[in-house]
Every structure is written in structure tokens, then in C-alpha cells.
mmCIF file with all atom_site columns, C-alpha atoms in Angstrom:
data_model
loop_
_atom_site.group_PDB
_atom_site.id
_atom_site.type_symbol
_atom_site.label_atom_id
_atom_site.label_alt_id
_atom_site.label_comp_id
_atom_site.label_asym_id
_atom_site.label_entity_id
_atom_site.label_seq_id
_atom_site.pdbx_PDB_ins_code
_atom_site.Cartn_x
_atom_site.Cartn_y
_atom_site.Cartn_z
_atom_site.occupancy
_atom_site.B_iso_or_equiv
_atom_site.pdbx_formal_charge
_atom_site.auth_seq_id
_atom_site.auth_comp_id
_atom_site.auth_asym_id
_atom_site.auth_atom_id
_atom_site.pdbx_PDB_model_num
ATOM 1   C CA . MET S 1 1   ? 0.000   0.000  0.000   1.00 78.00 ? 19  MET S CA 1
ATOM 2   C CA . ALA S 1 2   ? 1.293   3.453  -0.916  1.00 85.00 ? 20  ALA S CA 1
ATOM 3   C CA . GLU S 1 3   ? -0.057  6.881  -0.042  1.00 89.00 ? 21  GLU S CA 1
ATOM 4   C CA . HIS S 1 4   ? 0.862   10.182 -1.693  1.00 92.00 ? 22  HIS S CA 1
ATOM 5   C CA . TYR S 1 5   ? -0.279  13.640 -0.574  1.00 94.00 ? 23  TYR S CA 1
ATOM 6   C CA . ALA S 1 6   ? 0.204   17.055 -2.197  1.00 96.00 ? 24  ALA S CA 1
ATOM 7   C CA . TYR S 1 7   ? -0.464  20.368 -0.479  1.00 97.00 ? 25  TYR S CA 1
ATOM 8   C CA . GLU S 1 8   ? -1.011  23.896 -1.759  1.00 95.00 ? 26  GLU S CA 1
ATOM 9   C CA . ASN S 1 9   ? -1.286  26.952 0.528   1.00 93.00 ? 27  ASN S CA 1
ATOM 10  C CA . ASN S 1 10  ? -1.251  24.656 3.585   1.00 94.00 ? 28  ASN S CA 1
ATOM 11  C CA . ARG S 1 11  ? -4.312  22.782 2.303   1.00 96.00 ? 29  ARG S CA 1
ATOM 12  C CA . LEU S 1 12  ? -4.566  19.243 0.986   1.00 96.00 ? 30  LEU S CA 1
ATOM 13  C CA . LYS S 1 13  ? -4.712  19.499 -2.823  1.00 97.00 ? 31  LYS S CA 1
ATOM 14  C CA . THR S 1 14  ? -4.550  15.813 -3.838  1.00 95.00 ? 32  THR S CA 1
ATOM 15  C CA . SER S 1 15  ? -4.301  12.451 -2.159  1.00 93.00 ? 33  SER S CA 1
ATOM 16  C CA . THR S 1 16  ? -3.592  9.152  -3.892  1.00 90.00 ? 34  THR S CA 1
ATOM 17  C CA . ILE S 1 17  ? -3.867  5.790  -2.197  1.00 87.00 ? 35  ILE S CA 1
ATOM 18  C CA . ILE S 1 18  ? -2.740  2.665  -4.043  1.00 85.00 ? 36  ILE S CA 1
ATOM 19  C CA . ALA S 1 19  ? -4.086  -0.439 -2.323  1.00 78.00 ? 37  ALA S CA 1
ATOM 20  C CA . GLY S 1 20  ? -1.936  -2.930 -4.222  1.00 73.00 ? 38  GLY S CA 1
ATOM 21  C CA . THR S 1 21  ? 1.015   -2.708 -6.563  1.00 72.00 ? 39  THR S CA 1
ATOM 22  C CA . ASP S 1 22  ? -0.989  -1.633 -9.623  1.00 70.00 ? 40  ASP S CA 1
ATOM 23  C CA . PHE S 1 23  ? -2.211  1.892  -10.425 1.00 67.00 ? 41  PHE S CA 1
ATOM 24  C CA . GLY S 1 24  ? -5.570  0.306  -11.291 1.00 69.00 ? 42  GLY S CA 1
ATOM 25  C CA . ASP S 1 25  ? -6.067  -0.107 -7.547  1.00 74.00 ? 43  ASP S CA 1
ATOM 26  C CA . ALA S 1 26  ? -5.481  3.608  -6.898  1.00 83.00 ? 44  ALA S CA 1
ATOM 27  C CA . VAL S 1 27  ? -7.985  6.133  -5.612  1.00 86.00 ? 45  VAL S CA 1
ATOM 28  C CA . THR S 1 28  ? -7.091  9.788  -6.202  1.00 89.00 ? 46  THR S CA 1
ATOM 29  C CA . GLU S 1 29  ? -8.946  12.672 -4.597  1.00 91.00 ? 47  GLU S CA 1
ATOM 30  C CA . GLU S 1 30  ? -8.594  16.336 -5.604  1.00 95.00 ? 48  GLU S CA 1
ATOM 31  C CA . TYR S 1 31  ? -9.818  19.152 -3.349  1.00 97.00 ? 49  TYR S CA 1
ATOM 32  C CA . THR S 1 32  ? -10.894 22.743 -4.084  1.00 97.00 ? 50  THR S CA 1
ATOM 33  C CA . TYR S 1 33  ? -11.425 25.357 -1.352  1.00 97.00 ? 51  TYR S CA 1
ATOM 34  C CA . ASP S 1 34  ? -13.144 28.718 -0.921  1.00 96.00 ? 52  ASP S CA 1
ATOM 35  C CA . ASP S 1 35  ? -11.604 31.795 0.734   1.00 95.00 ? 53  ASP S CA 1
ATOM 36  C CA . PHE S 1 36  ? -12.764 30.559 4.166   1.00 96.00 ? 54  PHE S CA 1
ATOM 37  C CA . GLY S 1 37  ? -10.895 27.262 3.764   1.00 96.00 ? 55  GLY S CA 1
ATOM 38  C CA . ASN S 1 38  ? -14.061 25.194 3.268   1.00 96.00 ? 56  ASN S CA 1
ATOM 39  C CA . VAL S 1 39  ? -13.910 22.307 0.807   1.00 96.00 ? 57  VAL S CA 1
ATOM 40  C CA . THR S 1 40  ? -16.109 23.379 -2.120  1.00 96.00 ? 58  THR S CA 1
ATOM 41  C CA . GLN S 1 41  ? -15.310 20.411 -4.354  1.00 96.00 ? 59  GLN S CA 1
ATOM 42  C CA . LYS S 1 42  ? -13.940 16.927 -3.822  1.00 94.00 ? 60  LYS S CA 1
ATOM 43  C CA . LYS S 1 43  ? -13.287 14.878 -6.958  1.00 92.00 ? 61  LYS S CA 1
ATOM 44  C CA . SER S 1 44  ? -12.625 11.152 -6.415  1.00 88.00 ? 62  SER S CA 1
ATOM 45  C CA . MET S 1 45  ? -11.243 9.063  -9.271  1.00 85.00 ? 63  MET S CA 1
ATOM 46  C CA . THR S 1 46  ? -10.344 5.392  -9.464  1.00 81.00 ? 64  THR S CA 1
ATOM 47  C CA . GLY S 1 47  ? -7.473  3.842  -11.433 1.00 72.00 ? 65  GLY S CA 1
ATOM 48  C CA . TYR S 1 48  ? -7.892  2.438  -14.927 1.00 65.00 ? 66  TYR S CA 1
ATOM 49  C CA . ASP S 1 49  ? -11.698 2.306  -15.104 1.00 64.00 ? 67  ASP S CA 1
ATOM 50  C CA . ASP S 1 50  ? -11.850 6.115  -14.696 1.00 66.00 ? 68  ASP S CA 1
ATOM 51  C CA . LYS S 1 51  ? -14.918 6.142  -12.452 1.00 76.00 ? 69  LYS S CA 1
ATOM 52  C CA . THR S 1 52  ? -15.346 9.626  -11.065 1.00 82.00 ? 70  THR S CA 1
ATOM 53  C CA . LEU S 1 53  ? -17.437 10.968 -8.203  1.00 83.00 ? 71  LEU S CA 1
ATOM 54  C CA . VAL S 1 54  ? -17.649 14.734 -7.699  1.00 88.00 ? 72  VAL S CA 1
ATOM 55  C CA . GLU S 1 55  ? -19.026 16.293 -4.520  1.00 88.00 ? 73  GLU S CA 1
ATOM 56  C CA . LYS S 1 56  ? -19.643 20.056 -4.550  1.00 90.00 ? 74  LYS S CA 1
ATOM 57  C CA . ALA S 1 57  ? -20.701 22.246 -1.631  1.00 91.00 ? 75  ALA S CA 1
ATOM 58  C CA . GLN S 1 58  ? -21.928 25.828 -1.543  1.00 90.00 ? 76  GLN S CA 1
ATOM 59  C CA . TYR S 1 59  ? -21.747 27.738 1.746   1.00 93.00 ? 77  TYR S CA 1
ATOM 60  C CA . ASP S 1 60  ? -23.617 30.742 3.157   1.00 91.00 ? 78  ASP S CA 1
ATOM 61  C CA . ASP S 1 61  ? -22.105 34.232 2.894   1.00 93.00 ? 79  ASP S CA 1
ATOM 62  C CA . GLN S 1 62  ? -20.142 33.820 6.144   1.00 94.00 ? 80  GLN S CA 1
ATOM 63  C CA . GLY S 1 63  ? -18.767 30.435 5.033   1.00 93.00 ? 81  GLY S CA 1
ATOM 64  C CA . LYS S 1 64  ? -20.214 28.660 8.074   1.00 92.00 ? 82  LYS S CA 1
ATOM 65  C CA . PHE S 1 65  ? -23.063 26.494 6.804   1.00 89.00 ? 83  PHE S CA 1
ATOM 66  C CA . VAL S 1 66  ? -23.581 24.336 3.727   1.00 87.00 ? 84  VAL S CA 1
ATOM 67  C CA . ILE S 1 67  ? -26.623 25.603 1.837   1.00 86.00 ? 85  ILE S CA 1
ATOM 68  C CA . LYS S 1 68  ? -26.369 23.414 -1.269  1.00 84.00 ? 86  LYS S CA 1
ATOM 69  C CA . LYS S 1 69  ? -24.560 20.184 -2.040  1.00 85.00 ? 87  LYS S CA 1
ATOM 70  C CA . GLN S 1 70  ? -24.244 18.304 -5.341  1.00 83.00 ? 88  GLN S CA 1
ATOM 71  C CA . ILE S 1 71  ? -23.063 14.722 -5.726  1.00 81.00 ? 89  ILE S CA 1
ATOM 72  C CA . ILE S 1 72  ? -22.297 13.817 -9.327  1.00 80.00 ? 90  ILE S CA 1
ATOM 73  C CA . SER S 1 73  ? -21.577 10.180 -10.161 1.00 76.00 ? 91  SER S CA 1
ATOM 74  C CA . VAL S 1 74  ? -21.263 8.311  -13.435 1.00 66.00 ? 92  VAL S CA 1
ATOM 75  C CA . TRP S 1 75  ? -25.019 7.776  -13.776 1.00 63.00 ? 93  TRP S CA 1
ATOM 76  C CA . LYS S 1 76  ? -26.798 10.474 -11.766 1.00 63.00 ? 94  LYS S CA 1
ATOM 77  C CA . LEU S 1 77  ? -26.660 13.852 -10.101 1.00 63.00 ? 95  LEU S CA 1
ATOM 78  C CA . ILE S 1 78  ? -27.954 14.143 -6.559  1.00 67.00 ? 96  ILE S CA 1
ATOM 79  C CA . LEU S 1 79  ? -28.783 17.701 -5.557  1.00 66.00 ? 97  LEU S CA 1
ATOM 80  C CA . LEU S 1 80  ? -29.242 18.524 -1.869  1.00 66.00 ? 98  LEU S CA 1
ATOM 81  C CA . ILE S 1 81  ? -30.624 21.970 -1.036  1.00 68.00 ? 99  ILE S CA 1
ATOM 82  C CA . MET S 1 82  ? -30.910 23.382 2.488   1.00 66.00 ? 100 MET S CA 1
ATOM 83  C CA . THR S 1 83  ? -34.398 24.741 3.166   1.00 66.00 ? 101 THR S CA 1
ATOM 84  C CA . GLY S 1 84  ? -35.749 25.461 6.619   1.00 67.00 ? 102 GLY S CA 1
ATOM 85  C CA . GLY S 1 85  ? -32.785 23.810 8.310   1.00 66.00 ? 103 GLY S CA 1
ATOM 86  C CA . ARG S 1 86  ? -33.184 20.534 6.387   1.00 69.00 ? 104 ARG S CA 1
ATOM 87  C CA . PHE S 1 87  ? -31.789 19.214 3.138   1.00 66.00 ? 105 PHE S CA 1
ATOM 88  C CA . SER S 1 88  ? -34.204 18.273 0.376   1.00 69.00 ? 106 SER S CA 1
ATOM 89  C CA . GLN S 1 89  ? -32.964 15.775 -2.212  1.00 65.00 ? 107 GLN S CA 1
ATOM 90  C CA . LYS S 1 90  ? -33.476 15.669 -5.961  1.00 66.00 ? 108 LYS S CA 1
ATOM 91  C CA . LYS S 1 91  ? -32.043 12.900 -8.181  1.00 65.00 ? 109 LYS S CA 1
ATOM 92  C CA . ILE S 1 92  ? -31.405 13.687 -11.841 1.00 62.00 ? 110 ILE S CA 1
ATOM 93  C CA . PRO S 1 93  ? -30.369 10.907 -14.266 1.00 60.00 ? 111 PRO S CA 1
ATOM 94  C CA . ILE S 1 94  ? -27.361 11.805 -16.391 1.00 54.00 ? 112 ILE S CA 1
ATOM 95  C CA . ILE S 1 95  ? -27.448 11.019 -20.090 1.00 50.00 ? 113 ILE S CA 1
ATOM 96  C CA . ILE S 1 96  ? -23.852 10.308 -21.072 1.00 47.00 ? 114 ILE S CA 1
ATOM 97  C CA . SER S 1 97  ? -24.130 11.862 -24.557 1.00 42.00 ? 115 SER S CA 1
ATOM 98  C CA . ARG S 1 98  ? -24.969 15.294 -23.088 1.00 43.00 ? 116 ARG S CA 1
ATOM 99  C CA . PRO S 1 99  ? -23.051 17.503 -20.649 1.00 45.00 ? 117 PRO S CA 1
ATOM 100 C CA . ILE S 1 100 ? -24.117 17.681 -17.020 1.00 46.00 ? 118 ILE S CA 1
ATOM 101 C CA . PRO S 1 101 ? -26.675 20.502 -16.638 1.00 48.00 ? 119 PRO S CA 1
ATOM 102 C CA . MET S 1 102 ? -25.709 23.555 -14.618 1.00 50.00 ? 120 MET S CA 1
ATOM 103 C CA . ILE S 1 103 ? -28.001 23.962 -11.656 1.00 49.00 ? 121 ILE S CA 1
ATOM 104 C CA . SER S 1 104 ? -28.978 27.244 -10.068 1.00 50.00 ? 122 SER S CA 1
ATOM 105 C CA . GLY S 1 105 ? -29.942 27.661 -6.412  1.00 50.00 ? 123 GLY S CA 1
ATOM 106 C CA . GLU S 1 106 ? -33.639 27.875 -7.322  1.00 46.00 ? 124 GLU S CA 1
ATOM 107 C CA . ASN S 1 107 ? -35.884 24.885 -8.061  1.00 42.00 ? 125 ASN S CA 1
#
């Protein structure tokens, strides 16, 4: 097992964990941050099969609370929106031949 970490501005930028001796067993995660230091995007990718999972978070103006979260996998987009202190969930199937739709804060 091997682990590799890369940092930028004192924040974790990428991590790669290889479970075996082959890169096909690797899981790489890339992180993006806002000005408050909150993770706004985490992109997880696996070795050769190129399966990707993207998690995005949007925070309030003070950067304290998550107000919207998107989870984008190979087959679907899960949108979580904070309303009244609770998250509501919406699942959207992804058609591979078209790009992933951009989603605004309003539904």
C-alpha cells in the first residue's frame, strides 16, 4: 500500500492511495477550497476504469453552513438543497451523450 499527498497553501490538494502494486487499484482525490478554507469540491477518481465521483458544496455568505450540495456520479446527479434547516434531495439521471446541466440555487 502506498499513499501520496500534495499540499497547496497549507491545504490538501490531492491524495492518492494505491491499495496494491498496480495503479488500477489507486484512488485519487482532488480538493478545491473557498476563501474561508471550506472544501467546495472533492473529486474522487479510481485507477484504470476512470470512475469519477464529484461532490460540490456551496456555503452561506459567512462560510459557516452548507446551503447546497451536489453529488455527481457516473449515472446520476444528486442535488441537496438546504431549506428550513433541512436538506431536500433531488435525483437527476445523467445522459452520457450530453453535458451535465448547470443547476442554479432555485428549483
